XYZ file of C-alpha atoms in Angstrom:
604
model
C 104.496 89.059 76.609
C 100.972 89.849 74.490
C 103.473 89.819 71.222
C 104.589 86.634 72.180
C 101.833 84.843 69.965
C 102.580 86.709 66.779
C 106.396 85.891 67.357
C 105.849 82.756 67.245
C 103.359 83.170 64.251
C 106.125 84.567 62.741
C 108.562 82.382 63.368
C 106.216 79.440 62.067
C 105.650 81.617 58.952
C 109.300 81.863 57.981
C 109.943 78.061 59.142
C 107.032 76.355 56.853
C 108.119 78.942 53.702
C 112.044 78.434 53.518
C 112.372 74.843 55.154
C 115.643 75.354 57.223
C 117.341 72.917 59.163
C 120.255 74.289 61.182
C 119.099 76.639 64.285
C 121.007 79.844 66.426
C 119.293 80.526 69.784
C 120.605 83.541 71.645
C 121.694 83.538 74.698
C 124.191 80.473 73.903
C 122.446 78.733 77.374
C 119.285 77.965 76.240
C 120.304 76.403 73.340
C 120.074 73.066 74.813
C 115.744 73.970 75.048
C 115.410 74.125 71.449
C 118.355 71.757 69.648
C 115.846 68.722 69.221
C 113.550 70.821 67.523
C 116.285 70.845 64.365
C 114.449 67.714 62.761
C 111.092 67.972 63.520
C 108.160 69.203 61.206
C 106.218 72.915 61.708
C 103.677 70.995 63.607
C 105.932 69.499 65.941
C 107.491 72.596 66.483
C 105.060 74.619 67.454
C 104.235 72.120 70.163
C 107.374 71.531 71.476
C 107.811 75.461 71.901
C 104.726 75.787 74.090
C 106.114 73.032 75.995
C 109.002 74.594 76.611
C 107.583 78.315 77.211
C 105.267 76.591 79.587
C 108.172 74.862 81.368
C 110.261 77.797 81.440
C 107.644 79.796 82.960
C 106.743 77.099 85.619
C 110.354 77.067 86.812
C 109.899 80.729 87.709
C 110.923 82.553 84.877
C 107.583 84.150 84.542
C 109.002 86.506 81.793
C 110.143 83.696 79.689
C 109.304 83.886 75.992
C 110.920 84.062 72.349
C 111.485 88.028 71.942
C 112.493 87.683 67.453
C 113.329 85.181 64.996
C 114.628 85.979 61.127
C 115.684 83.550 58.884
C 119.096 84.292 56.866
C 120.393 81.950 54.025
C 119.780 78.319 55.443
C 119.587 79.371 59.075
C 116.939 80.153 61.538
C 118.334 82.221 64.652
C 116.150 82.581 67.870
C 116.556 85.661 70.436
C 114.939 84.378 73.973
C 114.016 86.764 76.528
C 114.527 84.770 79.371
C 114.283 87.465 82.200
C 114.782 87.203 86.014
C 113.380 84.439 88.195
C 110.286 84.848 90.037
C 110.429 83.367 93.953
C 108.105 83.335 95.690
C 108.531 82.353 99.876
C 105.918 80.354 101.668
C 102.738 81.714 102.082
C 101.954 83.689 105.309
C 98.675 84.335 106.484
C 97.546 86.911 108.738
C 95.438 86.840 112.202
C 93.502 83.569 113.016
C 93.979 82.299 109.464
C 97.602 80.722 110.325
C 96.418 78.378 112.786
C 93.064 76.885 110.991
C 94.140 76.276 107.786
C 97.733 76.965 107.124
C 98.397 72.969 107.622
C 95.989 72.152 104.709
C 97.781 74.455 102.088
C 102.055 73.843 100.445
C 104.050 77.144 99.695
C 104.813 77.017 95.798
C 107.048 79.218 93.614
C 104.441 78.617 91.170
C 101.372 81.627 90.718
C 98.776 78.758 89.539
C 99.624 76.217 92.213
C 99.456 79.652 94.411
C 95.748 80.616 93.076
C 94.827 76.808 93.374
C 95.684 76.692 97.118
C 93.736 79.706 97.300
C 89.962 78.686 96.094
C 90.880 75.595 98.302
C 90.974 77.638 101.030
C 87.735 79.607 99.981
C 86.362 76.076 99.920
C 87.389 74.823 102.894
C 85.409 78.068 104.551
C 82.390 77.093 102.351
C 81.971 74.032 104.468
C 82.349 75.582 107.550
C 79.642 77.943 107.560
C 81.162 80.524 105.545
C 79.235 80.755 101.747
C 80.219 84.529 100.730
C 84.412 83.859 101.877
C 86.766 86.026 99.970
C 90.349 85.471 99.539
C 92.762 88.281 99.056
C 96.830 88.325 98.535
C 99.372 90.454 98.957
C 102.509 90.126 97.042
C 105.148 92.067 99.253
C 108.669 92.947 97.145
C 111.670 91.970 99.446
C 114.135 91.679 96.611
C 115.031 92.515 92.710
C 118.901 92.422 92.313
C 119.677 88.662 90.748
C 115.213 87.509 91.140
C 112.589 89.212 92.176
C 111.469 87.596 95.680
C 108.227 87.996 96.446
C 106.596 87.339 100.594
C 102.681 86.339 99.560
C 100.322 87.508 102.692
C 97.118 85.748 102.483
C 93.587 87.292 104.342
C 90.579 86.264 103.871
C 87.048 88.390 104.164
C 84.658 85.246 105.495
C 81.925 87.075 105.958
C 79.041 86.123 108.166
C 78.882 82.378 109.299
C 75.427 80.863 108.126
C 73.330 77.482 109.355
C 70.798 76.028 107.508
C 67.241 76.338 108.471
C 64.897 74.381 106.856
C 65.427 71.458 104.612
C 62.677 70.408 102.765
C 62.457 67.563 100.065
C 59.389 67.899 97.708
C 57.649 65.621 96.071
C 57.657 62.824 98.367
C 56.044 62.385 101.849
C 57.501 63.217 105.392
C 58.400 60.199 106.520
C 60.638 59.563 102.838
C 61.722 63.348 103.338
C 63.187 62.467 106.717
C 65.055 59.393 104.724
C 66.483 61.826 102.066
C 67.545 64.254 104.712
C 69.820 61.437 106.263
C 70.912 60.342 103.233
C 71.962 63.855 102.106
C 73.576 64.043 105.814
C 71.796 67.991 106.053
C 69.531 69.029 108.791
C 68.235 72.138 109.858
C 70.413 74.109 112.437
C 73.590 72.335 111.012
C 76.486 74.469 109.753
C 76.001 75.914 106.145
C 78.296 73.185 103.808
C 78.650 73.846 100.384
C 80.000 70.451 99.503
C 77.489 68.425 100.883
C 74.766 70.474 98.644
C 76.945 70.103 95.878
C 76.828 66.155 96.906
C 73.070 65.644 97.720
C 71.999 64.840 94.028
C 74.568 62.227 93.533
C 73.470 60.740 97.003
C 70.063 60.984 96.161
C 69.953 59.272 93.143
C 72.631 56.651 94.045
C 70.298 55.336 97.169
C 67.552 52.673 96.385
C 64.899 54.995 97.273
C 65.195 58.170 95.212
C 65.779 59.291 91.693
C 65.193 62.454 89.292
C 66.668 64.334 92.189
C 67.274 68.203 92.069
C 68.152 71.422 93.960
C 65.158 73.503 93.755
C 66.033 76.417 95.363
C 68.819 78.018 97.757
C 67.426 81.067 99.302
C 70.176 82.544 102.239
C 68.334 85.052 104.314
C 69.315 88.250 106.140
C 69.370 86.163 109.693
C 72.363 84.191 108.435
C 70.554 81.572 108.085
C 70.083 79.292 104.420
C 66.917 77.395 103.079
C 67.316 73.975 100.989
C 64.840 72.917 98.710
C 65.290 69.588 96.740
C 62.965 67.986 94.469
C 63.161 64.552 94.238
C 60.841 61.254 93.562
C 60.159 57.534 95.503
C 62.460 55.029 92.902
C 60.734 51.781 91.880
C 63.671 50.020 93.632
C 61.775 46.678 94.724
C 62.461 44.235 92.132
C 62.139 40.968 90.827
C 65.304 39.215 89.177
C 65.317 35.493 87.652
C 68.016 33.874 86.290
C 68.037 31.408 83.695
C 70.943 29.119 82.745
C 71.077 26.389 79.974
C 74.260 24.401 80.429
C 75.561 21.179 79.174
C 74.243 18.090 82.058
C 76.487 15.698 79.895
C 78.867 16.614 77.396
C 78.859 13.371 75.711
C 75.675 12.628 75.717
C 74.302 16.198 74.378
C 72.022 16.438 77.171
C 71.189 19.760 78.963
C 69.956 21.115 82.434
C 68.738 24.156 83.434
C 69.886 26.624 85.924
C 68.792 29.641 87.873
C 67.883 31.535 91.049
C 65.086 33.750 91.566
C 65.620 37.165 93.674
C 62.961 39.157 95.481
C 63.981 42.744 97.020
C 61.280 44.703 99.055
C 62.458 48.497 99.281
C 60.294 50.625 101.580
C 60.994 54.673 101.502
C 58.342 55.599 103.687
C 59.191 53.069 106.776
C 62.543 54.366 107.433
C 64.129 52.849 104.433
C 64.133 49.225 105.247
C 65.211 46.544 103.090
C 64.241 42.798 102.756
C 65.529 40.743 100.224
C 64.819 36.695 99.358
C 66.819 34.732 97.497
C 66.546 31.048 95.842
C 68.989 29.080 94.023
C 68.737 25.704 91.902
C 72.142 25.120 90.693
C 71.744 21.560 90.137
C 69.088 18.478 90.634
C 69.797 17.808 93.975
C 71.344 21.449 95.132
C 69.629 24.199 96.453
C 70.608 27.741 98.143
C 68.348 30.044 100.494
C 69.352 33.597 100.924
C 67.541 36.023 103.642
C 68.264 39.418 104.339
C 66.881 42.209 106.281
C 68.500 45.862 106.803
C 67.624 49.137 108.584
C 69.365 51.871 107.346
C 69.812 54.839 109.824
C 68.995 53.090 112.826
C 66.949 55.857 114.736
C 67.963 58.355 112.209
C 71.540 58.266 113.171
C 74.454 56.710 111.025
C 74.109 53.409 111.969
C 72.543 50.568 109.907
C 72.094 47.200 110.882
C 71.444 44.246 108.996
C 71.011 40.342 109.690
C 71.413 37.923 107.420
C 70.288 34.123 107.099
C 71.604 31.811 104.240
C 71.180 27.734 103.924
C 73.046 25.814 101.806
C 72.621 22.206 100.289
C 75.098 20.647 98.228
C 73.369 17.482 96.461
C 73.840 14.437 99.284
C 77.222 15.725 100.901
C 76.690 18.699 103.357
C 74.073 20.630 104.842
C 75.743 24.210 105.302
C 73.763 27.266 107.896
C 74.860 30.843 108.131
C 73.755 33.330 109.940
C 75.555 36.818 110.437
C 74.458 40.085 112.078
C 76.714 43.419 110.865
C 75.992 47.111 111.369
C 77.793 50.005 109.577
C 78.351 53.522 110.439
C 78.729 56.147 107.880
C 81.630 58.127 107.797
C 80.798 60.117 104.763
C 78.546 60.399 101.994
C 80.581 57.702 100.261
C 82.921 55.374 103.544
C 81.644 53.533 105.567
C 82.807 51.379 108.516
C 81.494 47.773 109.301
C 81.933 45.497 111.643
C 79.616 42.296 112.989
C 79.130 38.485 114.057
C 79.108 35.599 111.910
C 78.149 31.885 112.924
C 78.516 28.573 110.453
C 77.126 25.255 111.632
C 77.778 22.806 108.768
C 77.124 19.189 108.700
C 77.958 16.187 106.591
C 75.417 13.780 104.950
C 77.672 12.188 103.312
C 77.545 8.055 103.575
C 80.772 6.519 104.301
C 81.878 4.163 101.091
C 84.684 3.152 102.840
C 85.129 -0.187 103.847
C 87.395 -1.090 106.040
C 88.766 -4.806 106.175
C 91.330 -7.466 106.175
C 92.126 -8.650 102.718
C 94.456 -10.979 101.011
C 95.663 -8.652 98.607
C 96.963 -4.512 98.950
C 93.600 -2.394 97.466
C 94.777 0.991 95.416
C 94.146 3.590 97.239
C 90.595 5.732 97.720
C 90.005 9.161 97.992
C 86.985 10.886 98.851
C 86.143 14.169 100.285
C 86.727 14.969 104.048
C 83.419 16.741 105.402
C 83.829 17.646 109.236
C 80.840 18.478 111.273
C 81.873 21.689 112.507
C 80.843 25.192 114.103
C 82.363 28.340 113.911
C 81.498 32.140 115.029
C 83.784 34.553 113.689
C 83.981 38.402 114.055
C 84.093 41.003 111.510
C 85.314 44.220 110.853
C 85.891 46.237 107.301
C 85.365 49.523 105.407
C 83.511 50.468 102.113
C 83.693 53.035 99.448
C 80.836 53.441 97.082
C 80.448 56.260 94.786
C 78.918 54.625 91.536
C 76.320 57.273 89.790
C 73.726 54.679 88.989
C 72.958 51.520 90.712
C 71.760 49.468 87.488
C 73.760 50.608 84.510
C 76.692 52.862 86.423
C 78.804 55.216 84.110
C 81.665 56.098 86.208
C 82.249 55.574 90.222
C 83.819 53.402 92.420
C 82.827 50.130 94.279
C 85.004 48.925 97.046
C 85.110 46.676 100.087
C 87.724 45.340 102.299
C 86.419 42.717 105.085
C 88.325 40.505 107.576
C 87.106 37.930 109.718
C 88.300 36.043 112.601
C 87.549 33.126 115.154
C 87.159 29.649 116.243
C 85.979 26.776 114.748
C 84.972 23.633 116.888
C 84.870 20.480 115.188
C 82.466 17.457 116.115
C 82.438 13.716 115.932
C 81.901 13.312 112.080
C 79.809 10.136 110.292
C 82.892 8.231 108.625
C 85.650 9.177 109.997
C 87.613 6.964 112.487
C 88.067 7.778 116.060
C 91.872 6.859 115.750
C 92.037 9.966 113.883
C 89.665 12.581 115.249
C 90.944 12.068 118.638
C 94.840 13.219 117.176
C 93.079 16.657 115.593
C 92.563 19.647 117.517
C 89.233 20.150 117.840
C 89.420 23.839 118.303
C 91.337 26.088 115.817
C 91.450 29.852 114.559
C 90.015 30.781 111.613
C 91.352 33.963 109.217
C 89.669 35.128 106.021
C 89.613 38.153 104.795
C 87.363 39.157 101.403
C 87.934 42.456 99.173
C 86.495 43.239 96.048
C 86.827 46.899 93.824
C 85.034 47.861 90.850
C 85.961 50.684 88.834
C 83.969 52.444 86.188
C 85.526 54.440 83.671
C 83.414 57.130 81.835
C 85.312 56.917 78.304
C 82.945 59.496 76.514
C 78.839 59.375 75.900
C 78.635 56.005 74.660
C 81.104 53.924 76.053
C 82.291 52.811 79.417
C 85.295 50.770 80.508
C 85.144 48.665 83.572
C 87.870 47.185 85.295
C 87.222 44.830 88.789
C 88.921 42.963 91.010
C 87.124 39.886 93.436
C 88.854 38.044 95.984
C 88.952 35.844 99.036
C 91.794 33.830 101.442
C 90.965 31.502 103.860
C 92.869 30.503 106.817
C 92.761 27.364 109.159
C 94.458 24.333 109.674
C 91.697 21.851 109.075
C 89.447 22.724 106.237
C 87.130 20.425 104.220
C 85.355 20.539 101.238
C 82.458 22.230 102.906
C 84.223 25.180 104.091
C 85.118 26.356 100.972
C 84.285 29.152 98.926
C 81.821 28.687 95.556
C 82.385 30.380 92.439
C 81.458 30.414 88.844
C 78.104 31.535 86.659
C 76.950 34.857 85.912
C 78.306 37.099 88.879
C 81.703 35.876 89.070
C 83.559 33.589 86.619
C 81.298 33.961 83.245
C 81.127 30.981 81.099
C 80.742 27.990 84.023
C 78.516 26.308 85.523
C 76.499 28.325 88.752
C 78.812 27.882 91.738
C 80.917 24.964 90.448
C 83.720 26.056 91.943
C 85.133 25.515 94.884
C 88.544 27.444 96.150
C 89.960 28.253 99.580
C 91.651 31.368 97.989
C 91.083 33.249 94.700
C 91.117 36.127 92.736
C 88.878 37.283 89.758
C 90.065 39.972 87.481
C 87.218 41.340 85.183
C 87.963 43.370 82.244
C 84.749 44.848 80.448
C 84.030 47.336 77.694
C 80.436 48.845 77.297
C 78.473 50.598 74.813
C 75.544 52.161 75.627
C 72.569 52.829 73.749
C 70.683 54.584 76.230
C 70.947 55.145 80.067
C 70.073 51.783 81.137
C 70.956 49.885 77.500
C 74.623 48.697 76.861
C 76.339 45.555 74.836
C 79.461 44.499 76.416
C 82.384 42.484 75.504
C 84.263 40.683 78.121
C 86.819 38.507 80.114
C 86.722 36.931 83.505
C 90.487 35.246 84.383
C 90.555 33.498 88.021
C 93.165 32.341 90.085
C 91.446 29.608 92.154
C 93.590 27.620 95.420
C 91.915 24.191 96.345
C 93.669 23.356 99.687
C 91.751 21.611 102.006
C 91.954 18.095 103.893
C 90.857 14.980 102.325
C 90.307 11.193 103.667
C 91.863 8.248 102.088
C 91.605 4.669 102.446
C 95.105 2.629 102.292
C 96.312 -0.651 103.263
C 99.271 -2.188 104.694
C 100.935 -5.679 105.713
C 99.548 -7.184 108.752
C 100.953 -11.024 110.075
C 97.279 -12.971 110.984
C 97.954 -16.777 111.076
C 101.374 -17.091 110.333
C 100.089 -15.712 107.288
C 100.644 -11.685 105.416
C 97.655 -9.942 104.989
C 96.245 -7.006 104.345
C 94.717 -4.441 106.392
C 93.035 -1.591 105.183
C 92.758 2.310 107.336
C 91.801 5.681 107.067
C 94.023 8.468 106.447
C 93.721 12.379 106.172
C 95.890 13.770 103.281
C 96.353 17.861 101.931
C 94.679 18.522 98.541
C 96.534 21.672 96.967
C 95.239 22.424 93.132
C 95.819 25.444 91.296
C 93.694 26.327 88.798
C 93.238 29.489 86.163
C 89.114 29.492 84.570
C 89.238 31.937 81.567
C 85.334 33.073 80.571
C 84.621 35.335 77.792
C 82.211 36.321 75.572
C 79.231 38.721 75.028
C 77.093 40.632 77.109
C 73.694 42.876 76.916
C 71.295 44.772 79.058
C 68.083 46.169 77.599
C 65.847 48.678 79.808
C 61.870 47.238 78.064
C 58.823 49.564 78.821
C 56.788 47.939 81.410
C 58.745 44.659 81.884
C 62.157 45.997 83.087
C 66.196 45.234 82.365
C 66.685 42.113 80.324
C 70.113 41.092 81.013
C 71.873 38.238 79.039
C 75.589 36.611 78.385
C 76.593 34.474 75.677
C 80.156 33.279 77.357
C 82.516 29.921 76.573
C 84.699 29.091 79.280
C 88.552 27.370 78.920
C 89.642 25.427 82.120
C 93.555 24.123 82.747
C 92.577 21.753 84.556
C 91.768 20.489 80.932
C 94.780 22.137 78.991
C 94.374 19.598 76.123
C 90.357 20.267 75.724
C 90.144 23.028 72.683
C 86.936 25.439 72.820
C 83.804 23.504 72.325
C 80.603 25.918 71.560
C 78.758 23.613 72.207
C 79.807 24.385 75.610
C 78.486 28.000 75.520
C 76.912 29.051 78.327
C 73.804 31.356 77.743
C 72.281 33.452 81.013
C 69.097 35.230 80.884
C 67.801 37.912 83.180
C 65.001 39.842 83.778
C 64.592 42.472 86.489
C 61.661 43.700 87.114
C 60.791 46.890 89.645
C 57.839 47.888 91.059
């Protein structure tokens, strides 16, 4: 087969000088390979004939190739040497071998899928203690009359099983050393794994605390034994980030408000890695959101990280919302993780009652407010994350995922406005389901430009929800081109679609669109009346009643995007973005509805 090349040289040769269009191929049955190729250009042909040489040949027929071609008066005839099939049986390993690993590797007729399964095995010894394994195969002839069947016996030379002895990371101190050595999952008297080395970088310089990370040096010693040098550096990972929003307060008036939150994240290497992070939000004149975290990664240096969390809520003169929530994680891998915790919501209504309820002479229309229970509710967790992004800032490729599901009770209270008559037909204690999952992908296109895909969403459960159960949404982080959390939804899903060109590592202008499916279904109170006899005489009486609210609605944001890395100040973030509503499906874009967010992140 090493004149197969100039054959088909050849061939291509005589086909591009004399321009034929009718075709021979010898033997008659594969004649059906090459027929299509009787209209097609020399380019296409010499494409289509590697794809079928390669097919050919990855059916078995190993020998497969185009043994002449001449051209004579308008024709072009083709001689294949098609040879006899190759089979090869499953593969059989010998001693030990069998029993470890023959359940992680598939028999194939094919010698690349063969020699594929092979450096998977060499790899699997590689993280097993085994860095020098050697794989050998044996190709025993049982047949040759119509194929040639061929038993492959696999043994492998492993060589002397090796543990690591020292680890040391450079360039930082011991306490941060003992940090990367967890993060990196690699500790001295563990079993030599080639994978995780080949993983520590990434890890490294994916966690909040490292960056500039390297392997130094891999020295394996005549005791079996392997030292593991890395070089790294503390990351500036504490950070401030402000927001600033500039939306429309009244769209017929011209007037404006501004918007914002203000975040504060405290990143400490050297004390075992814990994290405390702050944040405000002023979303409107009378709303405000706290946000407090605090997290210990590798509780005790094990796997475990815990992490409590503390958020108040207070939408304008209607509720008065309190989380709190306590979760710990263990780490499965370098990239999954299991979690699992406790989370308690006390919420309370401060809403005035503008009800009134009376006898009247004549029917009112009906009123409709929004139902706010005073309620409590402690639900448990459990869910599982994937995170493999190579940068946390401005990532390039990687995944972000996270499935979480929730469930519990929630005890309702005697509530300001609403009448006893009706609370005491409700059950007061219910089950409660959600379940949140979000997944961000990050598609390296080439140097300059990365596509992003995500995917955000949330369903909540429970026969008796009010307005201040819900979920918010909108602004910067989910639904571009809105308002801050002016949303409100029971169930939803965002779908984010994103293209980015860089200009350096941390410098990219974007183009995108946010589209959201958003479920309003909750419980709301309205005041009706109906025909009473007082006197002899009809009159009116008016009551309370609790109704179902069920909206649909589909927010479409798009617009422009930019994040500049500035010397000594930090990433500038902003997002020009209009937003289209169907709630509105008459309204036509309005720019002087755009929606402009500034950021500025700043780490020290």
């Amino acid at each position: 087969m090493n004149w197969m090349p100039v054959a088909l040289i050849s061939f291509m040769v005589y086909f591009n000088t004399f321009g034929q269009k009718v075709l021979v191929v010898f033997p008659e049955s594969e004649k059906n390979y090459f027929s299509s190729l009787a209209r097609t250009d020399t380019l296409m042909w010499s494409k289509k004939v590697k794809e079928i040489l390669a097919q050919r040949q990855n059916e078995g027929f190993l020998e497969y190739s185009i043994d002449s071609t001449f051209v004579r008066n308008d024709t072009v005839f083709f001689y294949i040497w098609t040879g006899k099939k190759y089979v090869f049986l499953p593969l059989q390993y010998r001693a030990e071998l069998g029993k470890n690993f023959s359940s992680y590797l598939k028999s194939t007729s094919n010698p690349k899928l063969i020699q594929a399964n092979l450096e998977k095995l060499i790899a699997l010894h590689t993280q097993k203690g085994y860095p020098f394994a050697k794989c050998k195969v044996e190709y025993q002839l049982l047949s040759s009359k119509e194929a040639y069947v061929y038993q492959p016996i696999v043994e492998i030379e492993k060589g002397s099983k090796h543990v690591f002895d020292t680890v040391l990371c450079i360039g930082v101190s011991n306490n941060a050393s003992r940090l990367a050595q967890k993060i990196i999952d690699i500790h001295s008297k563990d079993v030599f794994n080639q994978k995780k080395i080949d993983n520590s970088v990434q890890l490294l310089n994916n966690s909040p605390y490292f960056e500039q990370s390297k392997i130094k040096e891999i020295r394996f010693t005549a005791q079996n034994t392997v030292h593991l040098k890395l070089e790294t550096q503390v990351k500036k990972a504490s950070y401030i980030d402000g927001i600033l929003g500039i939306a429309p307060a009244n769209a017929q008036q011209g007037k404006t408000q501004i918007t914002g939150n203000l975040k504060l994240n405290m990143v400490n290497p050297n004390w075992g890695g814990k994290i405390l992070y702050i944040q405000w939000d002023k979303l409107a004149s009378t709303s405000q959101n706290l946000e407090v975290s605090f997290k210990q990664p590798y509780l005790f240096y094990t796997p475990f990280d815990i992490q409590t969390y503390l958020s108040i809520q207070k939408q304008d003169s209607t509720f008065l919302r309190r989380d709190i929530q306590a979760k710990t994680s263990y780490r499965l891998s370098a990239f999954w993780s299991l979690q699992g915790g406790v989370h308690n919501r006390h919420s309370y209504s401060t809403l005035k009652n503008n009800f009134k309820r009376d006898t009247l002479a004549a029917p009112i229309l009906p009123k409709t407010q929004n139902l706010l229970f005073n309620f409590s509710q402690t639900l448990y967790n459990v869910g599982i994350k994937y995170f493999s992004l190579n940068d946390l800032y401005a990532p390039q490729r990687g995944t972000d995922m996270s499935i979480e599901i929730y469930a519990g009770y929630k005890n309702i209270r005697q509530t300001q406005g609403i009448d006893k008559e009706i609370f005491d037909k409700i059950n007061k204690r219910s089950l409660v389901y959600t379940m949140q999952a979000k997944c961000w992908q990050y598609k390296y296109l080439n140097k300059r430009q990365v596509g992003v895909l995500g995917l955000n969403t949330a369903i909540l459960i429970n026969p008796y929800l009010t307005f201040n159960d819900l979920h918010r949404l909108g602004g910067l982080r989910t639904i571009r081109g809105f308002n801050e959390l002016s949303y409100f939804a029971t169930n939803y899903a965002i779908a984010t679609v994103e293209y980015r060109y860089f200009l350096e590592s941390l410098s990219f202008v974007s183009i995108f669109l946010d589209y959201a499916w958003l479920q309003e279904r909750y419980q709301v109170a309205t005041l009706r009346t109906r025909e009473i006899i007082f006197n002899s005489q009809i009159k009116y009486q008016t009551y309370q009643a609790i109704e179902e609210k069920n909206k649909w609605n589909n927010p479409i944001g798009f617009g422009l995007g930019m994040q500049l890395w500035i010397e000594k100040a930090g990433l500038l973030s902003l997002a020009m973005a209009l937003g289209k509503d169907t709630k509105m499906p008459t309204t036509s874009l309005n720019f002087r509805q755009l929606k402009l967010h500034f950021g500025l992140l700043t780490r020290f």
